[in-house]
Amino acid sequence: MHLAVETRPRTFLAGFRSIGIGVVIVAAIFAAYHKAIQAPFLFDDHSGVLKNETIRSLWPPSEVLSPPPTATGAGGRPVVNLSLAFDYALHRLDPSGYHLSNIVFHVAAAWVVWGLVTRVLSLAQVAKRFEGNASYLGAAVALIWGIHPLQTESVCCIIQRSEILGGLFYLLTVYAYVRGMQSPHPFRWYIGSAIAAFLGAFTKEFIATAPLVILVVDRALATGSWHETWMRRKRAIALVTCFTWIPLFFVILSHDNRGGTVGFGLGVGSWEYLLTQCRAIFLYLRLSFWPDRLVLDYGDAVVSDLSSVWMAGASLVVACLATARGVYRGEKWAVPSLWFFAILAPSSSFVPLTTQTIAEHRMYLPLAAIVVGAIVLLHLVVRRIAVTTTIAVFLAVALSAATATRTETYLSRVRIWEDTVEKVPTNRRAHLNLGNALAEEGRIDEAIKHYVEALRLRGDFHEAHFNLGNALARKGDFSGAVGSYLESLRLRPNQPAVLNNLGLAYSNLGRTTESVASFRQVVALDPLHVGAHFNLAQELGSTRQFQEAKELLLRCVELRPDHPRYRIELAESYLMLGAAREAETELSRAAELPGLDARMHLDIGRALLVIGKASDALLQLERAKRLRPDLPGLAQTMELATTRAGAAGSNTESHPAVKQ
């Protein structure tokens, strides 16, 4: 039995048609998602990007290729982390560049979907049914898949790039293998398939199922026989399998529970998680056909009662058994069914993902199977490619409008979390994140209401206690803040951030002893916590312990040599110790740093006056005046500096000036 290999030369018209289809796919995706470029960092972007220090430099590669488990979405996924590092090198922390990259990667994935479906529908076992129409059907699938509203979370949340890149490498693995099946020189294509699988192993765990998918595609759609498939391409299958499973084994071994979020014994039982997935998969299917109530975060709730999902569970068991039987018998319909279940299996079976038990982004690649099934079935019913493509275009227009509307929700942190709370009011994490978004906008009273609601839903929610404490502190209720911080620490001791803010609250209450004790705990727990070093130095300085304060400020300068405030405070501690020369050196260095505000110029000017550098002090004070003429204390200090500078004008002794 021979494979369908296209031997006719490509005509100019065919090439022009392909370019036109490719442009339409790009234009449609950008039309649907272009507003996402304006979206801020959201949800897991904070831990995966903003707090991920390993993306700050591309060298040495050992660091950028070793993301920490705390970098949600990037931990254990070096390729994802490397892509974020490239974005950081180009855009720093401007989210627009990261969002643009997500859209570009998504376009690339859509192109591969187009090529893959076209090639698969040209294989020997199905070629006669779709002769001459495969490219149009592939384009219809890619268009609808690319702009479907269910993809918005994957595209609009930067850290869900793991789904996009993982999907892209999965698609490339299968595409290159299929091209090898159809090529008179297949070896280079099989090598490409293996390389894509290898990269996929360092991107997303669902790549583990790719060897099974290519084997079933080959048997069901090309050779029609397990024996013939194995005899013809056993080396290619073995090559792809080794390049997939061996690196993936080491990745999983080194990140066995992904920072305490995946695996057994983490608070969510396998049975409960499996029951939850019965509900989740039917939700995914409904949203695939009617994406009306999309949710960013469904929370971490689980189903514990079989009676509430028994019908869904029984249906899934039947579907899985039917798929297994179809795969064994080489049924063509079993290929998209296997694609759907196999790709979902790592995240939607019995291995608990404790932080998100249901997540729409998991449908990024499985959605392709549903779209393929729908488009192919439609074409088999109507039997005319013009009718099929017309219906697909109308459907794409409707989906694009829905996607654009959904994308707008992501443009505001408050808006997306209000939407989430409205749809899942029992999600404590959604209330917490809405509170955080409101607090960022200065809407403290509203934020407090949502922190309180999060605690009502779950009283041992230590993050909510911490953020409630922060909100109370911003309102000036430092006693209430202390209580919230202490409760957070009771639930999870030794949190440096909480201890640091507890120390600040104690300081505002004048409880210096407790404040110093809190800051000392932070410094002991995290020697690199520059804020705690600085705060402790401030407290010790207020009790005239200048020598220890100086040592702490030296540590601050060592950790952050580019921070002018630390150098100014260090200079003042030198002055308190009578070390005028050292103070002058630090003031000179501080004056050279960028980012000085009016208050810093004023403080430098005052310190220079103490040293006796009235003229230099006046220069700093004039800069402060240009930045903020109404700064409290500036006018009096300038008057004093002017008087002293005038008096010093008659003095013939000169002094080296502070560098400007």
XYZ file of C-alpha atoms in Angstrom:
660
model
C 0.000 0.000 0.000
C 1.436 3.350 -0.988
C 1.056 6.712 0.651
C -0.495 9.685 -1.081
C 2.484 11.796 -2.114
C 1.892 14.979 -4.052
C 4.054 14.833 -7.153
C 2.513 17.649 -9.187
C 4.620 20.827 -9.269
C 3.222 23.711 -7.303
C 1.645 26.226 -9.642
C 1.806 29.964 -9.239
C -1.905 29.998 -8.429
C -1.477 27.385 -5.681
C 1.374 29.348 -4.142
C -0.636 32.569 -4.273
C -3.581 30.782 -2.658
C -1.370 29.544 0.187
C 0.016 33.023 0.805
C -3.514 34.413 0.854
C -4.701 31.815 3.379
C -1.681 32.446 5.582
C -2.309 36.202 5.562
C -5.983 35.695 6.419
C -5.066 33.560 9.446
C -2.574 36.177 10.676
C -4.984 39.059 10.130
C -7.856 37.266 11.850
C -5.808 36.373 14.937
C -4.370 39.866 15.295
C -7.832 41.386 14.808
C -9.179 39.205 17.610
C -6.278 39.603 20.034
C -4.541 42.904 19.245
C -6.043 44.621 22.286
C -4.351 42.032 24.505
C -1.069 43.854 23.861
C -2.343 46.571 26.243
C -3.124 44.093 29.043
C -1.155 44.268 32.313
C 0.610 41.411 34.060
C -2.088 39.150 35.490
C -2.444 36.285 37.940
C 0.548 33.884 37.667
C 2.461 36.453 35.580
C 3.549 37.970 38.893
C 5.455 34.891 40.042
C 6.397 33.695 36.563
C 7.689 37.038 35.268
C 7.798 39.886 37.778
C 9.362 37.863 40.608
C 11.388 35.545 38.387
C 14.991 36.704 38.772
C 16.310 34.052 36.365
C 14.947 35.915 33.319
C 16.875 39.090 34.133
C 19.920 38.003 32.162
C 20.637 35.686 29.248
C 24.060 34.876 30.640
C 25.120 32.557 32.125
C 22.722 30.176 30.376
C 22.773 27.817 33.358
C 20.651 30.311 35.313
C 18.070 31.150 32.665
C 17.688 27.446 31.873
C 17.114 26.630 35.558
C 13.939 28.504 36.503
C 12.908 28.152 40.150
C 9.860 26.069 41.110
C 8.253 29.259 42.460
C 8.157 30.719 38.933
C 4.633 29.511 38.196
C 4.281 28.352 34.593
C 8.033 28.565 33.957
C 9.400 26.343 36.734
C 10.785 23.147 35.262
C 10.259 24.537 31.751
C 13.565 25.972 30.536
C 12.371 26.813 27.010
C 9.505 28.893 28.397
C 11.886 30.661 30.770
C 14.345 31.349 27.952
C 11.604 32.955 25.859
C 10.695 35.177 28.810
C 14.354 36.110 29.220
C 14.513 37.242 25.588
C 11.401 39.350 26.168
C 12.963 40.857 29.292
C 16.130 41.708 27.350
C 14.021 43.537 24.764
C 11.209 45.026 26.851
C 12.282 44.844 30.521
C 9.010 44.809 32.456
C 6.797 46.377 29.800
C 4.022 43.787 29.415
C 3.149 44.836 25.863
C 6.230 43.144 24.421
C 5.471 39.885 26.215
C 1.869 39.947 24.995
C 3.005 40.568 21.434
C 5.279 37.525 21.664
C 2.359 35.408 22.871
C 0.290 36.464 19.864
C 3.156 35.752 17.462
C 3.685 32.282 18.940
C -0.059 31.665 18.696
C -0.046 32.669 15.025
C 2.823 30.240 14.417
C 0.847 27.457 16.106
C -2.200 28.249 13.959
C -0.071 28.022 10.824
C 1.170 24.594 11.876
C -2.425 23.500 12.579
C -3.274 24.516 9.024
C -0.332 22.597 7.584
C -0.881 19.548 9.800
C -4.594 19.165 9.042
C -3.901 19.664 5.329
C -1.244 16.950 5.350
C -3.236 14.524 7.507
C -6.272 14.795 5.202
C -3.963 13.909 2.301
C -2.874 10.572 3.804
C -3.710 7.389 1.955
C -6.673 6.197 4.016
C -8.624 9.461 3.695
C -7.167 11.218 0.643
C -9.996 10.242 -1.740
C -12.654 11.809 0.482
C -10.892 15.147 0.690
C -9.038 15.297 -2.624
C -8.422 18.923 -3.605
C -10.070 20.279 -0.460
C -7.580 19.409 2.254
C -5.891 22.827 2.293
C -9.199 24.686 2.572
C -10.393 22.430 5.376
C -7.065 22.837 7.161
C -7.335 26.605 6.837
C -10.878 26.563 8.231
C -9.728 24.525 11.225
C -6.730 26.807 11.860
C -8.852 29.946 11.562
C -11.550 28.808 13.994
C -9.049 27.256 16.406
C -6.878 30.371 16.363
C -9.631 32.877 17.182
C -11.814 30.739 19.429
C -12.706 32.570 22.689
C -11.611 29.546 24.727
C -8.021 30.448 23.770
C -8.126 33.896 25.388
C -6.594 32.839 28.704
C -3.645 31.173 26.974
C -3.007 34.217 24.788
C -3.792 37.023 27.259
C -1.973 35.634 30.312
C 1.723 35.902 29.563
C 2.816 32.914 31.625
C 0.351 30.659 29.778
C 2.904 30.885 27.001
C 3.792 27.415 28.283
C 0.557 26.177 26.693
C 1.235 28.003 23.431
C 4.870 26.947 23.080
C 4.114 23.436 24.316
C 1.300 23.231 21.777
C 3.549 24.585 19.028
C 6.241 21.947 19.643
C 3.617 19.205 19.889
C 2.128 20.274 16.562
C 5.578 20.481 14.960
C 6.409 16.994 16.241
C 3.356 15.491 14.556
C 3.607 17.700 11.455
C 7.238 16.832 10.754
C 6.513 13.134 11.250
C 3.603 13.271 8.787
C 5.781 15.155 6.292
C 8.352 12.390 6.664
C 5.676 9.801 5.877
C 4.918 11.644 2.626
C 8.475 12.533 1.602
C 10.804 10.537 -0.658
C 13.595 11.728 1.676
C 11.986 11.279 5.104
C 15.042 11.203 7.375
C 15.381 14.992 7.733
C 11.709 15.268 8.630
C 11.987 12.586 11.296
C 15.009 14.393 12.734
C 12.938 17.586 12.802
C 10.122 15.746 14.560
C 12.544 14.448 17.194
C 14.033 17.917 17.755
C 10.571 19.423 18.194
C 9.708 16.687 20.686
C 12.970 17.298 22.548
C 12.193 21.018 22.885
C 8.647 20.160 23.879
C 9.947 18.046 26.745
C 11.470 21.217 28.234
C 8.304 23.202 27.595
C 5.168 21.294 28.647
C 4.625 17.814 30.052
C 1.809 16.795 27.702
C 4.435 16.226 24.981
C 4.736 12.754 26.553
C 1.715 11.623 24.524
C 3.069 12.766 21.139
C 4.711 9.407 20.234
C 1.383 7.640 20.798
C -0.449 10.165 18.617
C 1.958 9.868 15.680
C 1.784 6.089 15.886
C -2.025 6.127 15.747
C -2.095 8.726 12.942
C 0.245 6.512 10.924
C -1.721 3.327 11.512
C -5.247 4.734 11.101
C -4.724 7.238 8.281
C -1.682 6.029 6.352
C -0.777 2.330 6.401
C -3.986 0.803 7.777
C -2.032 -1.827 9.702
C -0.100 -1.912 12.978
C 2.393 -4.371 11.505
C 3.041 -2.286 8.405
C 3.342 0.885 10.452
C 5.965 -0.683 12.683
C 7.906 -2.317 9.871
C 8.033 0.863 7.815
C 8.793 3.416 10.493
C 9.964 1.687 13.641
C 13.233 3.644 13.644
C 11.434 6.982 13.262
C 8.949 6.097 16.020
C 11.754 4.960 18.324
C 13.739 8.133 17.579
C 10.847 10.465 18.404
C 9.939 8.442 21.491
C 13.483 8.561 22.886
C 13.795 12.289 22.215
C 10.508 12.798 24.046
C 10.555 10.494 27.044
C 14.227 10.524 28.062
C 14.566 14.317 28.552
C 11.047 14.472 30.012
C 12.011 11.829 32.580
C 14.882 13.991 33.833
C 12.722 17.117 33.851
C 10.041 15.430 35.949
C 12.656 13.840 38.196
C 14.221 17.223 38.976
C 10.843 18.950 39.475
C 8.810 16.104 40.927
C 5.967 18.182 42.388
C 6.514 21.526 40.619
C 7.094 23.548 43.771
C 4.445 21.732 45.815
C 1.573 22.235 43.339
C 1.465 18.901 41.482
C 1.365 15.375 42.853
C 0.099 13.281 45.694
C -0.021 14.126 49.379
C -0.423 17.874 48.785
C -3.905 18.323 50.195
C -6.010 17.108 47.254
C -6.748 13.398 46.934
C -6.527 11.526 43.632
C -10.159 10.400 43.839
C -11.429 13.911 44.526
C -9.335 15.308 41.699
C -10.566 12.606 39.314
C -14.188 13.413 40.175
C -13.469 17.102 39.619
C -12.086 16.341 36.169
C -15.341 14.605 35.238
C -17.032 17.959 35.737
C -14.144 19.876 34.161
C -14.018 17.921 30.893
C -17.719 18.359 30.254
C -17.335 22.055 31.026
C -14.493 22.251 28.487
C -16.648 20.516 25.877
C -19.552 22.883 26.472
C -17.307 25.932 26.247
C -15.826 24.597 23.011
C -19.253 24.738 21.379
C -20.768 27.621 23.365
C -18.082 29.817 25.011
C -20.470 32.077 26.910
C -19.127 32.126 30.501
C -15.343 32.058 30.393
C -13.512 32.306 33.714
C -9.879 33.204 34.388
C -9.630 31.262 37.649
C -12.029 28.557 38.829
C -10.164 28.241 42.127
C -9.013 25.106 43.906
C -12.348 23.581 44.886
C -12.831 19.840 44.323
C -15.750 17.461 43.922
C -15.901 14.928 46.739
C -19.283 13.312 46.052
C -19.543 10.763 43.245
C -23.303 11.176 43.072
C -22.950 14.705 41.680
C -20.828 13.639 38.688
C -21.627 9.945 38.180
C -23.344 10.507 34.843
C -20.461 12.587 33.505
C -17.990 10.047 34.849
C -19.805 7.123 33.273
C -19.978 8.956 29.947
C -16.239 9.635 30.021
C -15.465 6.000 30.839
C -17.546 4.910 27.849
C -15.874 7.519 25.626
C -12.392 6.467 26.705
C -13.148 2.778 26.178
C -14.653 3.497 22.777
C -11.587 5.548 21.851
C -9.255 2.764 22.962
C -11.226 0.242 20.893
C -11.248 2.626 17.923
C -7.504 3.141 18.177
C -6.871 -0.600 18.264
C -9.116 -1.221 15.260
C -7.665 1.737 13.346
C -10.898 3.701 13.171
C -10.334 7.121 11.636
C -12.616 8.960 14.069
C -10.454 7.687 16.941
C -7.555 9.962 15.897
C -9.118 13.288 17.028
C -10.682 11.517 20.021
C -7.289 10.208 21.100
C -5.762 13.655 20.514
C -8.335 15.176 22.864
C -8.024 12.666 25.701
C -4.274 12.068 25.432
C -3.311 15.736 25.644
C -5.702 16.388 28.526
C -4.589 13.281 30.435
C -1.495 14.741 32.210
C -3.530 17.575 33.760
C -7.072 16.190 33.795
C -6.919 12.686 35.196
C -6.030 11.499 38.701
C -2.719 13.315 39.360
C -3.769 16.395 41.370
C -2.847 19.902 40.274
C -3.675 21.464 43.599
C -3.654 25.177 42.797
C -6.062 24.977 39.839
C -8.377 22.009 39.604
C -10.114 23.415 36.512
C -8.405 25.689 33.982
C -9.471 26.765 30.511
C -5.917 27.066 29.235
C -5.630 23.267 29.340
C -7.902 23.200 26.294
C -5.422 25.123 24.128
C -4.326 22.092 22.094
C -7.214 19.634 22.732
C -9.558 22.222 21.190
C -7.963 21.451 17.809
C -9.423 17.937 17.892
C -12.939 19.282 18.447
C -12.606 21.836 15.658
C -11.205 19.218 13.259
C -14.058 16.861 14.078
C -16.677 19.582 13.578
C -15.273 20.892 10.273
C -14.689 17.439 8.777
C -18.162 16.259 9.816
C -19.701 19.418 8.358
C -17.917 18.852 5.057
C -18.949 15.196 4.913
C -22.560 16.296 5.392
C -22.721 19.234 2.955
C -20.195 17.686 0.474
C -19.340 21.050 -1.089
C -16.202 22.885 -0.078
C -17.724 26.275 -0.923
C -20.553 25.690 1.549
C -18.178 24.375 4.214
C -15.814 27.327 3.952
C -18.656 29.847 3.863
C -20.116 28.443 7.073
C -16.633 28.386 8.608
C -16.066 32.044 7.721
C -19.382 33.144 9.233
C -18.621 31.130 12.352
C -15.137 32.655 12.509
C -16.564 36.184 12.353
C -18.910 35.449 15.270
C -16.132 33.817 17.302
C -13.744 36.678 16.546
C -16.225 39.214 17.905
C -16.692 37.148 21.065
C -12.920 36.805 21.472
C -12.346 40.537 21.045
C -15.005 41.242 23.681
C -13.478 38.735 26.083
C -9.989 40.137 25.463
C -11.141 43.572 26.615
C -11.889 42.079 30.038
C -8.171 41.361 30.431
C -7.180 45.012 29.987
C -7.841 45.851 33.643
C -6.901 43.840 36.721
C -9.999 45.080 38.512
C -12.263 44.221 35.598
C -10.976 40.664 35.065
C -11.203 39.823 38.773
C -14.644 41.405 39.106
C -15.705 39.192 36.205
C -14.222 36.151 37.945
C -15.845 36.909 41.299
C -19.194 37.435 39.591
C -19.024 34.033 37.892
C -17.396 32.060 40.726
C -18.333 33.914 43.949
C -17.048 31.063 46.132
C -13.499 31.414 44.779
C -11.484 32.798 47.698
C -8.444 33.431 45.508
C -10.524 35.547 43.132
C -11.651 37.719 46.052
C -8.032 38.034 47.183
C -6.832 39.083 43.730
C -9.732 41.500 43.291
C -8.811 43.015 46.646
C -5.214 43.379 45.478
C -6.311 45.045 42.231
C -8.576 47.456 44.091
C -5.797 48.271 46.556
C -3.471 49.098 43.653
C -6.021 51.703 42.543
C -6.268 53.152 46.053
C -9.760 51.753 46.683
C -8.794 50.440 50.103
C -12.242 50.109 51.677
C -13.473 48.015 48.751
C -10.313 45.916 48.893
C -10.845 45.214 52.584
C -14.368 43.908 51.877
C -12.986 41.320 49.470
C -10.165 40.294 51.829
C -12.774 39.768 54.542
C -14.918 37.741 52.131
C -11.914 35.588 51.201
C -11.368 34.896 54.906
C -15.044 34.111 55.381
C -14.753 31.495 52.652
C -11.613 30.071 54.248
C -10.343 31.334 57.587
C -6.877 29.783 57.311
C -6.050 31.749 54.156
C -2.751 33.280 55.262
C -2.305 35.414 52.128
C -5.651 37.110 52.804
C -4.614 37.892 56.391
C -1.365 39.394 55.091
C -3.012 41.549 52.439
C -5.741 42.619 54.854
C -2.964 43.767 57.169
C -1.411 45.766 54.339
C -4.744 47.436 53.565
C -5.345 48.302 57.238
C -1.843 49.754 57.469
C -2.527 51.969 54.454
C -5.613 53.253 56.269
C -3.500 54.035 59.335
C -4.989 51.218 61.432
C -1.630 49.820 62.529
C -3.081 47.941 65.502
C -5.451 46.076 63.186
C -2.590 45.468 60.765
C -0.486 43.920 63.533
C -3.312 41.521 64.351
C -3.658 40.426 60.717
C 0.087 39.974 60.289
C 0.327 37.884 63.456
C -2.542 35.667 62.276
C -0.818 35.159 58.920
C 2.378 34.188 60.737
C 0.476 31.818 62.991
C -0.828 30.000 59.941
C 2.529 30.046 58.146
C 5.504 31.063 60.315
C 8.714 32.691 59.120
C 7.386 34.631 56.145
C 9.965 37.389 55.484
C 7.495 39.714 53.738
C 4.965 39.447 56.561
C 7.605 39.903 59.264
C 8.978 42.970 57.495
C 5.561 44.621 57.288
C 4.859 43.622 60.898
C 8.034 45.456 61.872
C 6.869 48.553 60.000
C 3.491 48.430 61.742
C 5.186 48.131 65.143
C 7.432 51.059 64.216
C 4.415 53.243 63.391
C 2.943 52.338 66.790
C 6.182 53.366 68.493
C 6.865 49.800 69.650
C 10.549 49.882 68.760
C 11.542 46.713 70.631
C 9.018 44.565 68.719
C 9.879 46.326 65.476
C 13.592 45.616 65.846
C 12.858 41.987 66.732
C 10.738 41.551 63.593
C 13.346 43.075 61.308
C 16.064 40.924 62.879
C 14.005 37.817 62.070
C 13.744 38.869 58.447
C 17.484 39.504 58.146
C 18.176 36.089 59.669
C 15.703 34.334 57.353
C 16.675 36.217 54.203
C 20.145 37.800 54.222
C 19.399 39.328 50.805
C 16.257 41.181 51.954
C 17.600 44.692 51.454
C 14.404 46.354 52.704
C 14.623 44.625 56.069
C 18.284 45.657 56.448
C 17.326 49.247 55.743
C 14.309 49.225 58.056
C 16.336 47.698 60.872
C 19.029 50.345 60.362
C 16.391 53.063 60.605
C 15.023 51.655 63.853
C 18.485 51.267 65.367
C 19.357 54.792 64.315
C 16.285 56.092 66.137
C 17.679 54.534 69.324
C 21.179 55.946 68.613
C 22.738 52.584 67.826
C 24.640 54.188 64.967
C 27.467 51.687 64.652
C 25.191 48.707 63.946
C 22.983 50.893 61.771
C 26.045 51.808 59.706
C 26.946 48.134 59.203
C 23.433 47.373 58.030
C 23.476 50.307 55.625
C 26.803 49.159 54.233
C 25.090 45.865 53.504
C 22.262 47.731 51.757
C 24.756 49.576 49.580
C 26.493 46.298 48.799
C 23.196 44.710 47.728
C 21.928 47.787 45.860
C 24.842 50.065 44.915
C 22.601 51.975 42.488
C 20.086 53.045 45.148
C 20.756 56.677 46.214
C 18.621 56.544 49.384
C 20.795 53.869 50.938
C 23.940 55.908 50.319
C 22.337 59.054 51.758
C 21.323 57.231 54.926
C 24.787 55.667 55.167
C 26.321 59.151 54.916
C 24.070 60.368 57.729
C 25.111 57.427 59.908
C 28.772 58.323 59.253
C 28.011 61.882 60.329
C 26.482 60.609 63.575
C 29.696 58.663 64.175
C 31.859 61.711 63.428
C 33.250 60.305 60.165
C 32.802 63.388 57.958
C 35.184 62.265 55.213
C 33.360 58.936 54.712
C 30.038 60.787 54.775
C 31.244 63.190 52.075
C 32.328 60.244 49.898
C 28.902 58.593 50.120
C 27.131 61.878 49.407
C 29.319 62.384 46.358
C 28.435 58.917 45.077
C 24.737 59.394 45.795
C 24.705 62.703 43.886
C 25.989 60.916 40.771
C 23.254 58.274 40.711
C 20.166 58.521 38.478
C 16.693 58.616 39.930
C 17.216 61.276 42.595
C 13.965 62.923 43.653
C 13.452 66.286 45.368
C 13.538 64.787 48.868
C 16.863 63.073 48.169
C 18.413 66.294 46.857
C 17.185 68.070 49.999
C 18.669 65.395 52.274
C 21.994 65.527 50.457
C 21.972 69.315 50.783
C 21.295 69.159 54.523
C 24.074 66.607 55.065
C 26.506 68.759 53.079
C 25.597 71.729 55.266
C 26.536 69.703 58.332
C 29.908 68.919 56.759
C 30.387 72.566 55.907
C 29.972 72.351 52.154
C 27.478 75.180 51.812
C 28.068 75.877 48.119
C 27.700 72.229 47.178
C 24.621 72.028 49.395
C 23.081 74.980 47.584
C 23.482 73.230 44.213
C 21.591 70.218 45.514
C 18.872 72.387 47.035
C 18.399 74.252 43.769
C 17.845 70.925 42.015
C 15.296 70.004 44.644
C 13.523 73.303 44.039
C 13.336 72.668 40.298
C 11.713 69.292 40.940
C 9.377 70.391 43.735
C 9.338 74.063 44.756
C 6.844 73.511 47.592
C 8.820 70.742 49.332
C 8.470 71.240 53.114
C 11.671 72.482 54.726
C 13.315 73.374 51.429
C 12.959 77.181 51.680
C 14.460 77.362 55.189
C 17.352 75.081 54.246
C 18.072 77.116 51.105
C 18.095 80.326 53.137
C 20.573 78.804 55.589
C 22.755 77.437 52.760
C 22.747 80.821 50.989
C 23.812 82.579 54.166
C 26.627 80.130 54.855
C 27.791 80.102 51.243
C 27.976 83.913 51.303
C 29.923 83.848 54.546
C 32.298 81.275 53.138
C 32.970 83.406 50.063
C 35.460 85.543 51.979
C 37.330 82.463 53.193
C 40.444 81.861 51.057
C 40.645 78.176 51.967
C 39.175 75.946 49.247
C 37.654 72.498 49.507
C 37.100 69.818 46.865
C 33.557 70.047 45.547
C 31.083 67.200 45.510
C 30.900 65.715 42.038
C 27.751 66.675 40.187
